Short mmCIF file of C-alpha atoms in Angstrom, two decimals:
data_model
loop_
_atom_site.label_atom_id
_atom_site.label_comp_id
_atom_site.label_asym_id
_atom_site.label_seq_id
_atom_site.Cartn_x
_atom_site.Cartn_y
_atom_site.Cartn_z
CA MET A 1 20.82 116.89 420.06
CA THR A 2 21.17 112.70 419.12
CA ASN A 3 21.20 111.93 422.81
CA ASP A 4 18.35 114.18 424.01
CA LYS A 5 15.42 111.09 424.89
CA GLY A 6 12.80 111.12 422.63
CA LEU A 7 8.94 112.37 423.31
CA LEU A 8 6.28 109.15 423.12
CA ILE A 9 3.25 109.95 421.02
CA VAL A 10 0.47 108.12 421.44
CA LEU A 11 -2.47 108.40 419.69
CA SER A 12 -5.92 107.37 420.69
CA GLY A 13 -9.99 107.75 420.07
CA PRO A 14 -12.60 105.79 419.48
CA SER A 15 -12.41 102.96 417.43
CA GLY A 16 -13.98 103.72 414.44
CA VAL A 17 -12.97 107.72 414.20
CA GLY A 18 -9.72 106.72 412.05
CA LYS A 19 -6.68 106.34 414.21
CA GLY A 20 -5.01 103.66 411.83
CA THR A 21 -5.90 105.55 408.50
CA VAL A 22 -4.39 108.85 410.28
CA ARG A 23 -1.41 106.60 411.28
CA LYS A 24 -0.95 104.89 407.88
CA ALA A 25 -0.85 108.69 405.96
CA LEU A 26 2.09 109.97 409.00
CA PHE A 27 4.17 106.73 407.98
CA GLU A 28 3.69 107.02 404.39
CA ASP A 29 5.17 110.35 404.31
CA GLU A 30 8.94 110.56 404.12
CA GLU A 31 8.86 114.15 406.15
CA THR A 32 7.51 111.32 409.49
CA ASN A 33 10.71 111.58 411.59
CA PHE A 34 9.32 109.30 414.44
CA LYS A 35 9.37 105.32 414.74
CA TYR A 36 5.92 103.62 414.96
CA SER A 37 5.36 101.19 417.93
CA ILE A 38 4.09 97.99 416.65
CA SER A 39 1.06 96.59 418.19
CA MET A 40 0.51 93.00 419.55
CA THR A 41 -2.59 91.23 419.15
CA THR A 42 -4.78 88.49 419.16
CA ARG A 43 -7.75 90.07 416.83
CA ASP A 44 -8.28 88.16 413.25
CA LYS A 45 -5.95 89.70 410.58
CA ARG A 46 -8.08 91.54 408.03
CA GLU A 47 -8.04 92.32 404.72
CA GLY A 48 -4.85 93.34 403.68
CA GLU A 49 -2.92 93.48 406.69
CA VAL A 50 0.26 92.01 406.91
CA ASP A 51 1.90 90.50 410.57
CA GLY A 52 4.76 92.74 411.51
CA VAL A 53 3.34 95.50 409.86
CA ASP A 54 0.35 96.33 411.14
CA TYR A 55 0.10 94.62 413.95
CA PHE A 56 2.45 91.50 415.53
CA PHE A 57 -0.93 88.79 415.41
CA LYS A 58 -0.42 86.49 418.03
CA SER A 59 -2.23 83.94 419.99
CA ARG A 60 -4.30 84.09 423.35
CA GLU A 61 -1.88 81.74 424.52
CA GLU A 62 1.46 83.33 423.33
CA PHE A 63 -0.14 86.92 425.08
CA GLU A 64 -1.00 86.02 428.17
CA GLN A 65 2.68 84.82 428.77
CA LEU A 66 3.99 87.90 427.98
CA ILE A 67 1.43 89.61 430.33
CA GLU A 68 3.13 87.46 432.86
CA GLN A 69 6.95 88.54 431.86
CA ASP A 70 5.69 92.25 432.10
CA LYS A 71 6.26 92.93 428.28
CA PHE A 72 3.85 95.25 427.89
CA ILE A 73 3.77 99.01 428.47
CA GLU A 74 -0.15 98.37 427.86
CA TYR A 75 -2.65 96.42 427.73
CA ALA A 76 -6.38 95.94 426.94
CA GLU A 77 -8.84 93.22 426.15
CA TYR A 78 -11.21 95.01 423.69
CA VAL A 79 -14.24 93.46 421.67
CA GLY A 80 -12.86 89.81 423.06
CA ASN A 81 -9.27 90.51 421.94
CA TYR A 82 -6.01 91.67 423.54
CA TYR A 83 -3.96 94.72 422.26
CA GLY A 84 -0.54 95.61 423.42
CA THR A 85 1.99 97.75 423.27
CA PRO A 86 5.64 95.62 423.59
CA VAL A 87 8.04 97.61 426.11
CA ASP A 88 11.48 96.71 425.13
CA PHE A 89 11.00 98.90 422.05
CA VAL A 90 9.54 101.81 422.95
CA HIS A 91 12.25 102.10 426.20
CA GLN A 92 15.55 101.47 423.14
CA THR A 93 13.76 104.01 421.10
CA MET A 94 13.22 107.02 423.31
CA GLU A 95 16.44 106.30 424.75
CA GLN A 96 19.20 106.51 421.01
CA GLY A 97 16.62 110.07 421.38
CA HIS A 98 14.24 109.15 418.61
CA ASP A 99 9.97 109.81 419.21
CA VAL A 100 8.06 106.98 419.54
CA PHE A 101 4.95 106.44 418.17
CA LEU A 102 2.04 104.47 420.01
CA GLU A 103 -1.81 104.18 418.18
CA ILE A 104 -4.10 102.88 421.13
CA GLU A 105 -7.55 101.94 422.23
CA VAL A 106 -8.41 104.67 424.87
CA GLU A 107 -7.94 101.65 427.90
CA GLY A 108 -4.36 101.11 426.64
CA ALA A 109 -4.09 104.87 426.91
CA LYS A 110 -5.38 105.63 430.67
CA GLN A 111 -2.66 102.64 431.42
CA VAL A 112 0.54 104.89 429.41
CA ARG A 113 -0.66 107.97 431.26
CA ASP A 114 0.38 105.95 434.62
CA LYS A 115 3.96 105.08 433.47
CA PHE A 116 4.52 108.31 431.36
CA PRO A 117 3.07 111.11 431.97
CA GLU A 118 5.47 112.79 430.19
CA ALA A 119 3.89 111.73 426.47
CA LEU A 120 1.63 113.91 424.36
CA PHE A 121 -1.51 112.20 425.03
CA ILE A 122 -3.55 113.68 421.29
CA PHE A 123 -7.01 112.42 421.59
CA LEU A 124 -8.81 111.91 417.89
CA ALA A 125 -12.31 112.49 417.91
CA PRO A 126 -14.85 112.61 415.20
CA PRO A 127 -16.60 115.24 413.64
CA SER A 128 -19.68 114.33 414.89
CA ILE A 129 -21.13 111.44 416.59
CA GLU A 130 -23.07 110.40 413.21
CA GLN A 131 -20.12 110.37 411.29
CA LEU A 132 -18.36 107.97 413.90
CA GLU A 133 -21.47 105.74 413.84
CA SER A 134 -21.58 105.27 409.91
CA ARG A 135 -17.98 104.57 410.13
CA LEU A 136 -18.45 101.68 412.36
CA VAL A 137 -21.26 100.49 409.87
CA GLY A 138 -19.34 101.25 407.06
CA ARG A 139 -16.59 98.73 408.21
CA GLY A 140 -18.46 95.91 406.58
CA THR A 141 -16.34 93.56 408.37
CA ASP A 142 -18.22 92.74 411.68
CA SER A 143 -21.70 91.63 412.49
CA ASN A 144 -24.00 93.59 413.62
CA GLU A 145 -24.21 92.70 417.45
CA ILE A 146 -20.58 93.46 416.90
CA ILE A 147 -21.00 96.91 415.44
CA GLU A 148 -23.88 97.69 417.97
CA HIS A 149 -21.42 96.77 420.78
CA ARG A 150 -18.83 98.78 419.35
CA ILE A 151 -20.86 101.98 418.51
CA SER A 152 -21.77 101.95 422.50
CA GLU A 153 -18.16 101.54 423.68
CA ALA A 154 -17.23 104.48 420.98
CA LYS A 155 -19.56 106.08 422.96
CA ARG A 156 -18.20 105.66 426.36
CA GLU A 157 -14.70 106.22 424.91
CA LEU A 158 -15.34 109.76 423.95
CA THR A 159 -15.68 110.99 427.70
CA LEU A 160 -12.53 110.08 427.29
CA MET A 161 -11.04 112.69 425.59
CA ASN A 162 -10.98 114.52 428.97
CA LEU A 163 -7.66 112.60 429.98
CA TYR A 164 -5.62 113.93 426.94
CA ASP A 165 -3.25 117.18 426.08
CA PHE A 166 -4.49 118.06 422.89
CA VAL A 167 -7.66 116.95 420.17
CA VAL A 168 -7.51 116.33 416.69
CA VAL A 169 -10.68 116.69 414.62
CA ASN A 170 -10.57 114.50 411.88
CA ASP A 171 -11.90 115.97 409.34
CA SER A 172 -9.34 115.75 406.61
CA ILE A 173 -6.51 113.10 407.17
CA GLU A 174 -3.88 115.78 405.53
CA GLU A 175 -4.83 118.24 408.44
CA ALA A 176 -4.96 115.90 411.06
CA LYS A 177 -1.23 114.78 409.43
CA ARG A 178 -0.54 117.95 409.97
CA LYS A 179 -1.65 118.90 413.30
CA ILE A 180 -0.05 115.82 414.67
CA ARG A 181 3.54 116.33 413.51
CA CYS A 182 3.15 120.38 414.43
CA ILE A 183 1.85 119.05 418.05
CA VAL A 184 5.21 116.64 418.42
CA GLU A 185 7.77 119.69 417.08
CA ALA A 186 6.47 122.30 419.26
CA ASN A 187 7.05 120.22 422.13
CA HIS A 188 10.63 119.79 420.96
CA LEU A 189 11.02 123.34 421.22
CA ARG A 190 9.88 123.29 424.95
CA ARG A 191 12.10 125.12 426.81
CA SER A 192 12.98 121.82 428.38
CA LYS A 193 13.55 120.06 425.57
CA VAL A 194 16.44 122.46 424.26
CA GLU A 195 18.55 122.96 427.40
CA ARG A 196 21.21 121.36 425.45
CA HIS A 197 21.53 124.10 423.51
CA LEU A 198 20.14 126.99 426.45
CA ARG A 199 23.08 125.61 429.05
CA LYS A 200 25.57 125.61 426.04
CA LEU A 201 25.00 129.46 425.27
CA LEU A 202 24.88 130.58 429.56
CA LEU A 203 28.28 128.84 429.50
CA GLU A 204 29.76 131.70 426.98
CA VAL A 205 27.94 134.06 428.19
CA GLU A 206 30.18 132.87 431.82
CA GLU A 207 33.27 132.82 429.81
CA MET B 1 -14.56 128.21 417.18
CA THR B 2 -14.83 132.37 417.13
CA ASN B 3 -16.60 133.16 419.95
CA ASP B 4 -13.50 131.75 422.25
CA LYS B 5 -10.58 133.92 423.42
CA GLY B 6 -7.58 134.18 421.58
CA LEU B 7 -4.21 133.44 422.65
CA LEU B 8 -1.37 136.04 423.28
CA ILE B 9 2.12 135.46 422.24
CA VAL B 10 4.70 137.27 423.19
CA LEU B 11 7.92 137.02 421.12
CA SER B 12 11.52 137.78 423.56
CA GLY B 13 14.44 137.17 423.33
CA PRO B 14 17.78 139.65 423.79
CA SER B 15 18.79 142.88 421.77
CA GLY B 16 20.27 141.87 418.58
CA VAL B 17 18.87 138.19 418.40
CA GLY B 18 16.50 139.27 415.70
CA LYS B 19 13.12 139.77 417.24
CA GLY B 20 12.00 142.77 414.48
CA THR B 21 13.05 140.43 411.46
CA VAL B 22 11.59 137.45 412.03
CA ARG B 23 8.25 139.35 413.67
CA LYS B 24 8.49 141.15 410.08
CA ALA B 25 8.57 138.18 407.85
CA LEU B 26 5.47 136.61 410.10
CA PHE B 27 3.44 139.58 409.01
CA GLU B 28 4.46 139.66 405.62
CA ASP B 29 3.49 136.11 404.86
CA GLU B 30 -0.62 135.92 404.79
CA GLU B 31 -1.14 132.80 406.18
CA THR B 32 0.09 134.60 409.31
CA ASN B 33 -3.33 135.32 410.84
CA PHE B 34 -2.59 136.74 414.17
CA LYS B 35 -2.94 140.31 415.12
CA TYR B 36 0.61 142.23 416.14
CA SER B 37 0.30 144.60 418.69
CA ILE B 38 2.20 147.54 417.99
CA SER B 39 4.83 148.90 420.65
CA MET B 40 4.92 151.84 421.92
CA THR B 41 8.19 153.84 422.21
CA THR B 42 10.40 157.76 423.37
CA ARG B 43 12.85 155.85 421.57
CA ASP B 44 14.43 157.84 417.83
CA LYS B 45 12.96 156.32 414.78
CA ARG B 46 15.39 154.44 412.75
CA GLU B 47 15.36 155.02 409.17
CA GLY B 48 12.96 152.79 407.47
CA GLU B 49 10.90 153.12 410.52
CA VAL B 50 6.83 153.82 410.28
CA ASP B 51 4.85 155.62 412.91
CA GLY B 52 2.15 153.52 413.60
CA VAL B 53 3.53 150.66 411.91
CA ASP B 54 6.74 149.78 413.23
CA TYR B 55 6.13 151.37 416.42
CA PHE B 56 3.84 154.42 418.43
CA PHE B 57 6.59 157.11 418.38
CA LYS B 58 6.30 159.60 421.61
CA SER B 59 7.87 162.20 423.48
CA ARG B 60 8.27 160.85 427.09
CA GLU B 61 6.18 163.54 429.00
CA GLU B 62 3.12 161.90 426.54
CA PHE B 63 4.63 158.27 427.36
CA GLU B 64 4.56 158.72 431.49
CA GLN B 65 1.32 160.46 431.31
CA LEU B 66 -0.13 156.69 429.65
CA ILE B 67 1.92 155.26 432.31
CA GLU B 68 -0.08 157.12 434.67
CA GLN B 69 -3.60 156.28 433.50
CA ASP B 70 -2.42 152.77 433.99
CA LYS B 71 -2.32 152.23 429.89
CA PHE B 72 0.18 149.70 429.83
CA ILE B 73 -0.12 146.05 429.89
CA GLU B 74 3.99 146.41 430.41
CA TYR B 75 6.50 148.95 429.89
CA ALA B 76 10.43 148.89 430.64
CA GLU B 77 12.64 152.17 429.87
CA TYR B 78 16.14 150.28 428.06
CA VAL B 79 18.53 151.91 426.88
CA GLY B 80 16.97 155.34 428.00
CA ASN B 81 14.10 154.77 426.41
CA TYR B 82 10.60 153.67 426.79
CA TYR B 83 8.94 151.01 425.47
CA GLY B 84 5.42 149.96 425.71
CA THR B 85 2.59 147.58 424.85
CA PRO B 86 -0.88 149.86 425.01
CA VAL B 87 -3.73 147.64 426.83
CA ASP B 88 -6.21 148.22 425.45
CA PHE B 89 -5.73 146.99 422.10
CA VAL B 90 -4.54 143.37 423.25
CA HIS B 91 -7.71 142.78 425.38
CA GLN B 92 -10.51 144.21 422.99
CA THR B 93 -8.54 141.60 420.14
CA MET B 94 -7.82 138.81 422.18
CA GLU B 95 -12.21 139.22 423.40
CA GLN B 96 -12.53 139.06 419.92
CA GLY B 97 -11.27 135.08 419.45
CA HIS B 98 -7.83 136.23 417.97
CA ASP B 99 -4.24 136.12 418.72
CA VAL B 100 -2.92 138.80 420.04
CA PHE B 101 1.69 138.87 418.83
CA LEU B 102 3.96 141.05 421.20
CA GLU B 103 7.33 141.27 420.06
CA ILE B 104 8.85 142.93 423.27
CA GLU B 105 12.23 143.30 425.48
CA VAL B 106 12.91 140.55 427.99
CA GLU B 107 12.07 142.75 430.88
CA GLY B 108 7.95 143.75 429.67
CA ALA B 109 8.06 140.18 429.13
CA LYS B 110 8.52 139.75 432.77
CA GLN B 111 5.17 142.03 433.23
CA VAL B 112 3.13 140.08 431.09
CA ARG B 113 3.93 137.14 432.77
CA ASP B 114 2.83 138.23 435.85
CA LYS B 115 -0.81 139.24 434.11
CA PHE B 116 -1.02 137.08 431.50
CA PRO B 117 0.25 133.17 432.86
CA GLU B 118 -1.65 131.96 430.32
CA ALA B 119 -0.01 133.67 427.52
CA LEU B 120 2.67 131.51 425.02
CA PHE B 121 6.36 133.44 426.16
CA ILE B 122 8.33 132.24 423.40
CA PHE B 123 12.53 133.31 423.70
CA LEU B 124 14.35 133.37 420.55
CA ALA B 125 17.24 132.67 421.40
CA PRO B 126 20.61 133.09 418.89
CA PRO B 127 22.69 130.34 417.36
CA SER B 128 25.85 131.26 419.25
CA ILE B 129 27.10 134.03 421.52
CA GLU B 130 29.73 135.37 418.31
CA GLN B 131 26.53 135.85 416.26
CA LEU B 132 24.70 137.90 418.88
CA GLU B 133 27.94 140.06 419.15
CA SER B 134 28.81 140.22 415.78
CA ARG B 135 24.72 141.84 414.93
CA LEU B 136 24.55 144.34 417.59
CA VAL B 137 28.23 146.02 416.89
CA GLY B 138 26.26 145.21 412.82
CA ARG B 139 23.46 146.90 413.23
CA GLY B 140 25.63 150.27 412.69
CA THR B 141 23.18 152.93 414.07
CA ASP B 142 24.53 153.26 417.83
CA SER B 143 27.40 154.63 419.83
CA ASN B 144 30.46 152.26 420.78
CA GLU B 145 29.49 152.94 424.74
CA ILE B 146 25.86 152.05 423.37
CA ILE B 147 26.84 148.90 421.74
CA GLU B 148 28.84 147.56 424.75
CA HIS B 149 26.02 148.49 427.35
CA ARG B 150 23.75 146.75 424.82
CA ILE B 151 26.30 143.80 424.57
CA SER B 152 26.45 143.24 428.48
CA GLU B 153 22.41 143.50 428.67
CA ALA B 154 22.35 141.06 426.02
CA LYS B 155 23.73 138.89 427.69
CA ARG B 156 22.23 139.39 430.95
CA GLU B 157 18.95 138.73 428.81
CA LEU B 158 19.63 135.40 427.76
CA THR B 159 19.63 134.18 431.21
CA LEU B 160 16.06 134.55 431.51
CA MET B 161 15.13 132.00 429.15
CA ASN B 162 14.14 129.46 431.74
CA LEU B 163 11.20 131.54 432.20
CA TYR B 164 9.76 130.98 428.77
CA ASP B 165 7.70 128.15 427.71
CA PHE B 166 9.69 127.50 424.17
CA VAL B 167 12.58 128.84 422.80
CA VAL B 168 13.38 128.95 418.86
CA VAL B 169 16.72 129.39 417.95
CA ASN B 170 17.42 131.87 415.23
CA ASP B 171 19.57 130.58 412.94
CA SER B 172 16.99 131.06 409.90
CA ILE B 173 14.27 133.47 409.67
CA GLU B 174 12.09 130.90 407.19
CA GLU B 175 12.53 128.38 409.87
CA ALA B 176 11.79 130.60 413.11
CA LYS B 177 8.49 131.52 411.21
CA ARG B 178 7.81 128.57 410.76
CA LYS B 179 8.12 127.39 414.02
CA ILE B 180 6.49 129.62 416.10
CA ARG B 181 3.64 129.55 413.64
CA CYS B 182 3.47 125.89 414.84
CA ILE B 183 3.99 126.64 418.55
CA VAL B 184 0.62 129.02 418.19
CA GLU B 185 -1.20 126.18 416.32
CA ALA B 186 -0.30 123.47 418.51
CA ASN B 187 -1.73 125.73 421.34
CA HIS B 188 -4.80 125.61 419.65
CA LEU B 189 -4.53 122.19 419.70
CA ARG B 190 -4.65 121.59 423.28
CA ARG B 191 -7.77 120.26 424.97
CA SER B 192 -8.95 123.21 426.89
CA LYS B 193 -8.90 125.17 423.48
CA VAL B 194 -11.48 122.66 421.70
CA GLU B 195 -14.21 122.50 424.66
CA ARG B 196 -16.98 123.81 422.51
CA HIS B 197 -16.30 120.79 419.86
CA LEU B 198 -15.73 118.48 422.83
CA ARG B 199 -19.30 119.69 424.76
CA LYS B 200 -21.29 119.50 421.31
CA LEU B 201 -20.10 115.82 420.61
CA LEU B 202 -20.82 114.46 424.77
CA LEU B 203 -24.00 116.61 424.59
CA GLU B 204 -24.84 114.45 421.44
CA VAL B 205 -23.53 111.22 423.27
CA GLU B 206 -26.28 111.51 426.32
CA GLU B 207 -28.96 112.03 423.42
#
């Protein structure tokens, strides 16, 4: 089925829910055969992050130039920084028949929904609000003010999960990973995705 | 989530595709946690089949009485015999929150679609027409006339796969089993199925 277009998989969820950790676990696993679309951001690099691996780190000026050139599927300003998904990689990869995986903020996911309504929207939900709060505090990289802003943002983002097709509760990284893979596989088994095999069989029947 | 209604899973496909074999493999596996709805039939018991396990074997008179009493979700006459799904077990089991699995002929599946449009309809497709024909011949339990009738029926049934949500090609029993389980799990992760968790989180947010 190499000529069939790949799926666009969008993983999102509130800040602090563990989207990045689940994404990393997925891509550390050899069985995961979707392509990761690396986001672009203007936020500071955190310890251990690598440019071109975790994100493409850009200046505000560079980012705004790319916005002008319509080079993003989605972008958002979030806690004072831009985050965006470069458009070219996503289109090319899907056309080649590979699934593309986006891990993005909820504001961005809303824009993707407008442009790719056929994408798989997966919301990563926290087991509880307490857990979400403790993760946002525990990260320990930000000031109190930023943490409080992020908590209130995260709560607002939670109310957006009604826009998603699937919800995966992140109570275990291994389970979250397995469930996301299963959602993708099931969608490849949708009738519309196996039409080539169907057409071939039906042609044989007519012979 | 014990109070949520279970899913109704309908596995169907042309005669000879191996529906029964896949169903048996599923239910021999301890990890499969859906309930099998045993069909009722008036056809003769085949070697190795057990009444109340593979089917409930009934006389034509008994079967027709149950039709009169509206005791079937679906029934069909197929190659001179009745096949049907008793209604009570399916309703009770779903209400208890368990998934119910039906393995039925394509004519029956059409009736289920009218009554349970929200069910998961999975079509088991043969890798090729040749394989389907050789399986129908190779079963070795029927006369040539019945085999030829069954082959032409099977080809007609193939053209009905457009009515299904998912297609699983039966090129390996293990893979077919895994894919069916994955389809069911993914559907449990649909937003509408995890609404209880969502409501709980959103209530916490409002506090």
